[in-house]
C-alpha positions as YAML, in Angstrom:
chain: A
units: angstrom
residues:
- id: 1
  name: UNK
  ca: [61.90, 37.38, 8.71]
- id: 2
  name: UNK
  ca: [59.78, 38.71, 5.82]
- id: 3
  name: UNK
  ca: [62.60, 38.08, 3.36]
- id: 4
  name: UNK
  ca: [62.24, 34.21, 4.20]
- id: 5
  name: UNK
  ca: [58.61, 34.36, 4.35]
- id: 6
  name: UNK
  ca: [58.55, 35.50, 0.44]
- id: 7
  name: UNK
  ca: [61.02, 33.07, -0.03]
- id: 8
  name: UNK
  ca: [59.24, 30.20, 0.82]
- id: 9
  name: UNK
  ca: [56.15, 31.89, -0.70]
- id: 10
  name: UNK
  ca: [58.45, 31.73, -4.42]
- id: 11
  name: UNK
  ca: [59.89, 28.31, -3.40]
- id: 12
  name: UNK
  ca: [57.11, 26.32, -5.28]
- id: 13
  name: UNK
  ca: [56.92, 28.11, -8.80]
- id: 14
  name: UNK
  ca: [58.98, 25.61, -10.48]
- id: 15
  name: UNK
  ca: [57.29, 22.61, -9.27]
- id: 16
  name: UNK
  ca: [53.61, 24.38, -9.66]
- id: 17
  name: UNK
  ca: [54.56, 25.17, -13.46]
- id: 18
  name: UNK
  ca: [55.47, 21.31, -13.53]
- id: 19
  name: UNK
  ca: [52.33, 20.63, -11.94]
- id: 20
  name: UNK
  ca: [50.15, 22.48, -14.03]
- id: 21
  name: UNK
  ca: [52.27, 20.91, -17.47]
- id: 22
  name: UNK
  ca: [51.36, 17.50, -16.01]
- id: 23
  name: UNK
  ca: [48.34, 18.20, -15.34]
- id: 24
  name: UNK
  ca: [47.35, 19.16, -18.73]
- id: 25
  name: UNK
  ca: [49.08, 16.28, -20.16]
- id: 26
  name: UNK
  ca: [46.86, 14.51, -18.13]
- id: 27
  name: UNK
  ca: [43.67, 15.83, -18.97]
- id: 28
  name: UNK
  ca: [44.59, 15.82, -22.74]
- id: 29
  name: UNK
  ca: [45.11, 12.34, -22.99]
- id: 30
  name: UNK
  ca: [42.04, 11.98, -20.98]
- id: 31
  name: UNK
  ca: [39.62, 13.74, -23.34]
- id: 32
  name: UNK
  ca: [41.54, 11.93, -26.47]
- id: 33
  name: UNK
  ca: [40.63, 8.84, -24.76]
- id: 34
  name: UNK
  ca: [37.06, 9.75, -23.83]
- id: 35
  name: UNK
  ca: [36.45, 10.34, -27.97]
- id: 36
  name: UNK
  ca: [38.13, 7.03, -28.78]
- id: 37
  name: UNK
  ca: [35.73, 5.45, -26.37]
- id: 38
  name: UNK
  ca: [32.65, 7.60, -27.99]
- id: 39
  name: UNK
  ca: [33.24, 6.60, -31.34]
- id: 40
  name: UNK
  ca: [34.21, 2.63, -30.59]
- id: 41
  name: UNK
  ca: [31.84, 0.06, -30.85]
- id: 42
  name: UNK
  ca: [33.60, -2.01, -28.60]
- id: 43
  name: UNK
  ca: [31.58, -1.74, -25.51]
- id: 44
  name: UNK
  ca: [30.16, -5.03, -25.09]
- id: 45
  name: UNK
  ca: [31.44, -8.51, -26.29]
- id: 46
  name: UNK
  ca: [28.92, -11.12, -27.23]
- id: 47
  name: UNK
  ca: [29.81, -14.73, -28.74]
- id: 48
  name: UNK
  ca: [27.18, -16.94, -29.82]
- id: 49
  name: UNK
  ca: [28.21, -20.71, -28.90]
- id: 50
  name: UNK
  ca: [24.72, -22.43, -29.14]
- id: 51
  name: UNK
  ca: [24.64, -26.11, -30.91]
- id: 52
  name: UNK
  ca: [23.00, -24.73, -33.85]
- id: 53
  name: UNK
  ca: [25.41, -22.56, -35.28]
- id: 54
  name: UNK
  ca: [27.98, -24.27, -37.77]
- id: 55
  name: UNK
  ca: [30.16, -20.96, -37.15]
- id: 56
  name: UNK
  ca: [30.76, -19.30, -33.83]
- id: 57
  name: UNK
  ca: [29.79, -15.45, -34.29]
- id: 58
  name: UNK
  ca: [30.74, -12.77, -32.00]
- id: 59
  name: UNK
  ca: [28.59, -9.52, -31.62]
- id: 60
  name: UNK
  ca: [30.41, -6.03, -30.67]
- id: 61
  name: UNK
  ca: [28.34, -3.38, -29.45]
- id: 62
  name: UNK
  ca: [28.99, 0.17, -28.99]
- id: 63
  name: UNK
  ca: [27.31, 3.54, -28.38]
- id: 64
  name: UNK
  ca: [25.87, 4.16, -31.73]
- id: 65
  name: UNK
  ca: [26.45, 0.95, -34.10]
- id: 66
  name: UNK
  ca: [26.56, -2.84, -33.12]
- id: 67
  name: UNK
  ca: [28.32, -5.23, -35.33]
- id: 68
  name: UNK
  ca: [28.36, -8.87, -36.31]
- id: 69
  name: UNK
  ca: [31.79, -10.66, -36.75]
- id: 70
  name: UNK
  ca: [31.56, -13.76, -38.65]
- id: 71
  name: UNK
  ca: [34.18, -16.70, -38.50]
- id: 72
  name: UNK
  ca: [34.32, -16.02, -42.19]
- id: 73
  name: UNK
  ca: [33.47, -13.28, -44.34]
- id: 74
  name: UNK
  ca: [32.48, -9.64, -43.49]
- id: 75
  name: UNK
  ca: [31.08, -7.85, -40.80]
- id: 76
  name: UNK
  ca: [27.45, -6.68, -40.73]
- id: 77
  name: UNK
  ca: [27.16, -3.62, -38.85]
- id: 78
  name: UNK
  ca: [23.67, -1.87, -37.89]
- id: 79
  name: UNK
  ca: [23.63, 1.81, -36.94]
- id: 80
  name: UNK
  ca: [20.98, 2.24, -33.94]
- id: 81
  name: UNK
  ca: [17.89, 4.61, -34.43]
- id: 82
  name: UNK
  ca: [18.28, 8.28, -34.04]
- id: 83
  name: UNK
  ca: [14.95, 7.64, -31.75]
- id: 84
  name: UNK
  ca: [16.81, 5.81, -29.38]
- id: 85
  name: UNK
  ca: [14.01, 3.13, -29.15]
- id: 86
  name: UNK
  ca: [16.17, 0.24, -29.62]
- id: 87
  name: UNK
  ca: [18.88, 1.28, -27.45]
- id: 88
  name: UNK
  ca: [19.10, -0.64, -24.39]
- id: 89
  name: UNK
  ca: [18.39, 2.57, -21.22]
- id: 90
  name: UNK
  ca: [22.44, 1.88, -20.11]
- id: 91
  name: UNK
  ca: [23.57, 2.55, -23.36]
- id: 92
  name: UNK
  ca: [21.27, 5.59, -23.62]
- id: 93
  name: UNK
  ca: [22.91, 7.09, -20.39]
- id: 94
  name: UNK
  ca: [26.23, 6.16, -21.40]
- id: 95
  name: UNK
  ca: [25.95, 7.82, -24.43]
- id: 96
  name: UNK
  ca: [24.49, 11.08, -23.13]
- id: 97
  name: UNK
  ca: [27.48, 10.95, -20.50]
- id: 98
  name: UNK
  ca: [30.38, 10.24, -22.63]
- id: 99
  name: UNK
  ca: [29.34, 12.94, -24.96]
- id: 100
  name: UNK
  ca: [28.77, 15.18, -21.86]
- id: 101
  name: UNK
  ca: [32.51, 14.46, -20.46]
- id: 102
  name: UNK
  ca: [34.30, 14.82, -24.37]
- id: 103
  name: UNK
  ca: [32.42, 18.30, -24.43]
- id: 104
  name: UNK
  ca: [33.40, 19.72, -21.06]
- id: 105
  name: UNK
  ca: [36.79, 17.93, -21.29]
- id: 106
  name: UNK
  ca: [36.85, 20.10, -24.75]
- id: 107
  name: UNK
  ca: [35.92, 22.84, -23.01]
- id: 108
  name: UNK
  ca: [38.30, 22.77, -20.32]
- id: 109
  name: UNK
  ca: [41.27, 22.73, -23.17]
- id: 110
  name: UNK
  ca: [39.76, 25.88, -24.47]
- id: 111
  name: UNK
  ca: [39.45, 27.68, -20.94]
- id: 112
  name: UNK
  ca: [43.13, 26.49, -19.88]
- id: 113
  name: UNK
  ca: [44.36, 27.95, -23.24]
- id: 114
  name: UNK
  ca: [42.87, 31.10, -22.66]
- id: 115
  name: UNK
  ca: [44.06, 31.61, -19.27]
- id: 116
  name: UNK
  ca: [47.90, 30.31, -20.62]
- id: 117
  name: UNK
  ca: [50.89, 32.87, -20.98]
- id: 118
  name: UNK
  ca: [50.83, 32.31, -24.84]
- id: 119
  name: UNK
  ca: [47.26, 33.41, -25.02]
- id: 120
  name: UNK
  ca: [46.48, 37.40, -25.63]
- id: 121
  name: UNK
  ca: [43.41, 37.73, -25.50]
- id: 122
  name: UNK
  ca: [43.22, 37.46, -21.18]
- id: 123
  name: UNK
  ca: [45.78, 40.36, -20.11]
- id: 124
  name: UNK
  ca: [44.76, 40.07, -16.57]
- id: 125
  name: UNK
  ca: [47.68, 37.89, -14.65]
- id: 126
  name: UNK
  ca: [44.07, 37.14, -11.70]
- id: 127
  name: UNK
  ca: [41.82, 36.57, -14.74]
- id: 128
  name: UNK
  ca: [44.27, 33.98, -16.43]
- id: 129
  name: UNK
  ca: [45.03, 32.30, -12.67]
- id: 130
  name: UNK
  ca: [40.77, 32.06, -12.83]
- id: 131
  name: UNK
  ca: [40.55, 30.39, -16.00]
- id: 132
  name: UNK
  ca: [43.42, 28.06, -15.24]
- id: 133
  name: UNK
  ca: [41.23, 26.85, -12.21]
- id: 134
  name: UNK
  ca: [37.96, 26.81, -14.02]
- id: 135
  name: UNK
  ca: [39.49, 24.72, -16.81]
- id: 136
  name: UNK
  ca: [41.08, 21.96, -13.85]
- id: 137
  name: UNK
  ca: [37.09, 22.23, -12.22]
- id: 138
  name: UNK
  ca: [35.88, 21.62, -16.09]
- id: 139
  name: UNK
  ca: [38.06, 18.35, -16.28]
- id: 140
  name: UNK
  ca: [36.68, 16.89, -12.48]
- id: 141
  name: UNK
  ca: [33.34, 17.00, -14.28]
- id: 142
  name: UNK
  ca: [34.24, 15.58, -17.74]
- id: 143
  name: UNK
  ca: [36.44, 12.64, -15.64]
- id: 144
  name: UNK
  ca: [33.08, 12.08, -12.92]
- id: 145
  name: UNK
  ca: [30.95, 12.03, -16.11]
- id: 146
  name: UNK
  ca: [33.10, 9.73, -17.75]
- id: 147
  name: UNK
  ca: [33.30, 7.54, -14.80]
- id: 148
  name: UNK
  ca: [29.96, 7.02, -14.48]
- id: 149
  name: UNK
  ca: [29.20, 6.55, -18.43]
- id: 150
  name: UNK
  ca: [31.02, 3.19, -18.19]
- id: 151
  name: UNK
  ca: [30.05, 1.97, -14.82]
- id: 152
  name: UNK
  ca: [26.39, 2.10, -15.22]
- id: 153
  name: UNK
  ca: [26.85, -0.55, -18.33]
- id: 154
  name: UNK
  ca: [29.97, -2.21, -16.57]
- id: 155
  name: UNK
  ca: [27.69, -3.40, -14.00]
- id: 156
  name: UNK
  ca: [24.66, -3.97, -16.43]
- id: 157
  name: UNK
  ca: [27.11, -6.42, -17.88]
- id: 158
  name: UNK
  ca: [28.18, -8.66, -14.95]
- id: 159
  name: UNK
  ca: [24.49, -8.75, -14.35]
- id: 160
  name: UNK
  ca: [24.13, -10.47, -17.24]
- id: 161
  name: UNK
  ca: [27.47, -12.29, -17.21]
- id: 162
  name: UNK
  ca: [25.84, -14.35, -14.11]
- id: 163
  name: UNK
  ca: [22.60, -14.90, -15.67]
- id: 164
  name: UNK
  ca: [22.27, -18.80, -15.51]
- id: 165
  name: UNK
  ca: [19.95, -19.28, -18.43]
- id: 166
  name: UNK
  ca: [22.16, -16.32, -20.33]
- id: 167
  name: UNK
  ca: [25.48, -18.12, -20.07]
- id: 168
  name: UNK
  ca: [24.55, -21.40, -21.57]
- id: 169
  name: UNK
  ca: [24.48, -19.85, -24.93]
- id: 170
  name: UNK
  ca: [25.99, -16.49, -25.01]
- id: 171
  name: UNK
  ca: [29.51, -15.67, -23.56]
- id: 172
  name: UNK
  ca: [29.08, -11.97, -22.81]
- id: 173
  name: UNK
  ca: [32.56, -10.16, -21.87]
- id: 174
  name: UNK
  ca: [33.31, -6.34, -21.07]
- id: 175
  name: UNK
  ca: [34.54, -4.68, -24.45]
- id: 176
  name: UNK
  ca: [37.72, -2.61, -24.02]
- id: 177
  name: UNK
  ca: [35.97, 0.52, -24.26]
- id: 178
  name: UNK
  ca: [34.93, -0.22, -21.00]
- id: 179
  name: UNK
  ca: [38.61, -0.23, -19.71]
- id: 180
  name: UNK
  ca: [39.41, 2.72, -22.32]
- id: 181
  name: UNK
  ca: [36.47, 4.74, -20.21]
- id: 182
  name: UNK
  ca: [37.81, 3.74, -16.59]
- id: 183
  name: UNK
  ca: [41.68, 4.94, -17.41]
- id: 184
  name: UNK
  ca: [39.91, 8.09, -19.60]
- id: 185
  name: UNK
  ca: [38.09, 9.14, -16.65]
- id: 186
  name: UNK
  ca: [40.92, 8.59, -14.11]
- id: 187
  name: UNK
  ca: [42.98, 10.87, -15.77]
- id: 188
  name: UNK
  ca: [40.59, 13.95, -16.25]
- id: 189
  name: UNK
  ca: [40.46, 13.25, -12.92]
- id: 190
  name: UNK
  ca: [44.17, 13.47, -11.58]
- id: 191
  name: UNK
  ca: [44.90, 16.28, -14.61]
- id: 192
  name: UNK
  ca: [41.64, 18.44, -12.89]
- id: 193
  name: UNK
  ca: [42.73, 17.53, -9.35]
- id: 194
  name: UNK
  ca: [46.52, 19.05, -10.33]
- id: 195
  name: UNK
  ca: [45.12, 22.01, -12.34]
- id: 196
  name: UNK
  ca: [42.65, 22.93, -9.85]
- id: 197
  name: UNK
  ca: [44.97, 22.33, -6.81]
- id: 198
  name: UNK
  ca: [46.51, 24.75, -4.34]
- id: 199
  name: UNK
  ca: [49.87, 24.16, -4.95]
- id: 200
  name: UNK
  ca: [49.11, 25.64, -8.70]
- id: 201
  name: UNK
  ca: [47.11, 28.39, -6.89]
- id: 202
  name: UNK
  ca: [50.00, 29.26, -4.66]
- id: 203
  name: UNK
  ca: [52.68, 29.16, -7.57]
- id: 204
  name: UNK
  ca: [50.29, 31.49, -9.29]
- id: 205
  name: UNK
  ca: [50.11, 34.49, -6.87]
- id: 206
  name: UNK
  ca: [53.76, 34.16, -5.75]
- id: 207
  name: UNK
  ca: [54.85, 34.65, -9.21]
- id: 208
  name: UNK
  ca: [52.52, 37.75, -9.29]
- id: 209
  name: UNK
  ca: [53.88, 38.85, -5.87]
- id: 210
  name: UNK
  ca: [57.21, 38.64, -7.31]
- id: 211
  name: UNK
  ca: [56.74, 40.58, -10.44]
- id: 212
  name: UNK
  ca: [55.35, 43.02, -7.98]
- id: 213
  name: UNK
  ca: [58.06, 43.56, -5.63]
- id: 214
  name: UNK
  ca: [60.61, 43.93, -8.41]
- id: 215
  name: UNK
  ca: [58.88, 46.18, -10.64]
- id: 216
  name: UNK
  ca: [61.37, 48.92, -12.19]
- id: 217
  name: UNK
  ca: [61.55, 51.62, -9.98]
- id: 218
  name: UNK
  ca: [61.20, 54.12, -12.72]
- id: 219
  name: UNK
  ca: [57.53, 52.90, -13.53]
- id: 220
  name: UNK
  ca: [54.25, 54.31, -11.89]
- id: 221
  name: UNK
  ca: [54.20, 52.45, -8.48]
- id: 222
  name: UNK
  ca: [57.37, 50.81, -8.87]
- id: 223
  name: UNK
  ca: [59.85, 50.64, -6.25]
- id: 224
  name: UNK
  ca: [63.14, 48.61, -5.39]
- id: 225
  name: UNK
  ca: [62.82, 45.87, -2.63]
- id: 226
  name: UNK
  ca: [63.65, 46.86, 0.94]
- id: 227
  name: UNK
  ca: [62.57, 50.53, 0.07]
- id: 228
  name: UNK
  ca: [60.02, 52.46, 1.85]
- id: 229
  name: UNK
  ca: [57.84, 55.70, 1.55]
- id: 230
  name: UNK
  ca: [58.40, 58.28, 3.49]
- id: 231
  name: UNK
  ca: [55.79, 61.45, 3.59]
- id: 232
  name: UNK
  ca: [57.56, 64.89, 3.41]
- id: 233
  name: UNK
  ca: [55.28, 67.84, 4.37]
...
């Protein structure tokens, strides 16, 4: 009957409310892990193992600075042009990427805060369901953008890896930002795909539904359940 039929429209608000807390867990650690990646320079692994060197050195290279590590002594570290000339075009992309996914990741945070109950400024119950669902949309992006920021050079890499005259001197490895981006942009993923769901959606309007139906019956266009209205002439 319709009783059961709002029932099983209300069933789901607990688990949607877990939902949605998961999936802003999610997408928080996500965008954390997205600016550790950013600001690493441990993107690309390089160890020099020719004949001529007395020491072996090993070369880390990230987004914006690559560094020397010595066998002994201290690192040398060189900050790349703010031309971008001597930036290799997958490190150029990647860059533009990453910052594009920690930006709409950060943007995402600010939307699902704004559409959250402890948030005043949205008093519209449909306008904070919105921005909910624009801020799981917001993290798809970021975790897509992400995903492809590290791919691009992942695959530049293992190019290079297989590179006969390459590997007789250099030993070039995946750095773990690499890794770092892959689980960063998995998880803006799953935290968008939960946020933006319809389960969340559904949980959403049933709890409106609900505070609906058992509005006071002394306020303007409140009425108990099971009541109807009846015209008198």
């Amino acid at each position: 009957g319709p009783d059961d039929e709002e029932g099983d429209e209300n069933r789901p608000t607990a688990s949607g409310t877990c939902l949605s807390v998961v999936g802003l867990i999610l997408a928080t650690v996500g965008w954390l892990a997205s600016v550790a990646c950013c600001s690493l320079p441990l993107w690309k692994r390089t160890e020099f193992s020719g004949q001529t060197l007395m020491v072996r050195q090993t070369m880390v290279e990230g987004l914006w600075v690559s560094c020397i590590l010595p066998g002994v002594g201290k690192a040398n570290c060189r900050t790349y042009s703010g031309s971008g000339k001597d930036v290799p075009l997958d490190v150029y992309v990647g860059r533009i990427l990453t910052l594009a996914a920690v930006a709409t990741a950060f943007l995402g945070l600010l939307v699902n805060w704004a559409g959250s109950r402890c948030c005043s400024l949205v008093g519209s119950q449909e306008t904070k369901s919105r921005l909910l669902t624009a801020s799981g949309l917001a993290f798809l992006v970021a975790g897509a953008a992400q995903l492809l920021a590290v791919t691009w050079p992942a695959y530049v890499l293992a190019t290079e890896f297989h590179h006969p005259l390459v590997h007789e001197v250099l030993a070039i490895s995946i750095g773990p930002c690499i890794h770092l981006g892959w689980g960063a942009g998995a998880l803006l993923l799953a935290g968008g795909a939960l946020l933006a769901s319809p389960c969340c959606r559904r949980q959403r309007r049933g709890r409106r539904r609900r505070s609906r139906d058992y509005a006071s019956p002394y306020s303007p266009g409140g009425r108990e359940p099971g009541t109807s209205v009846r015209n008198f002439v």
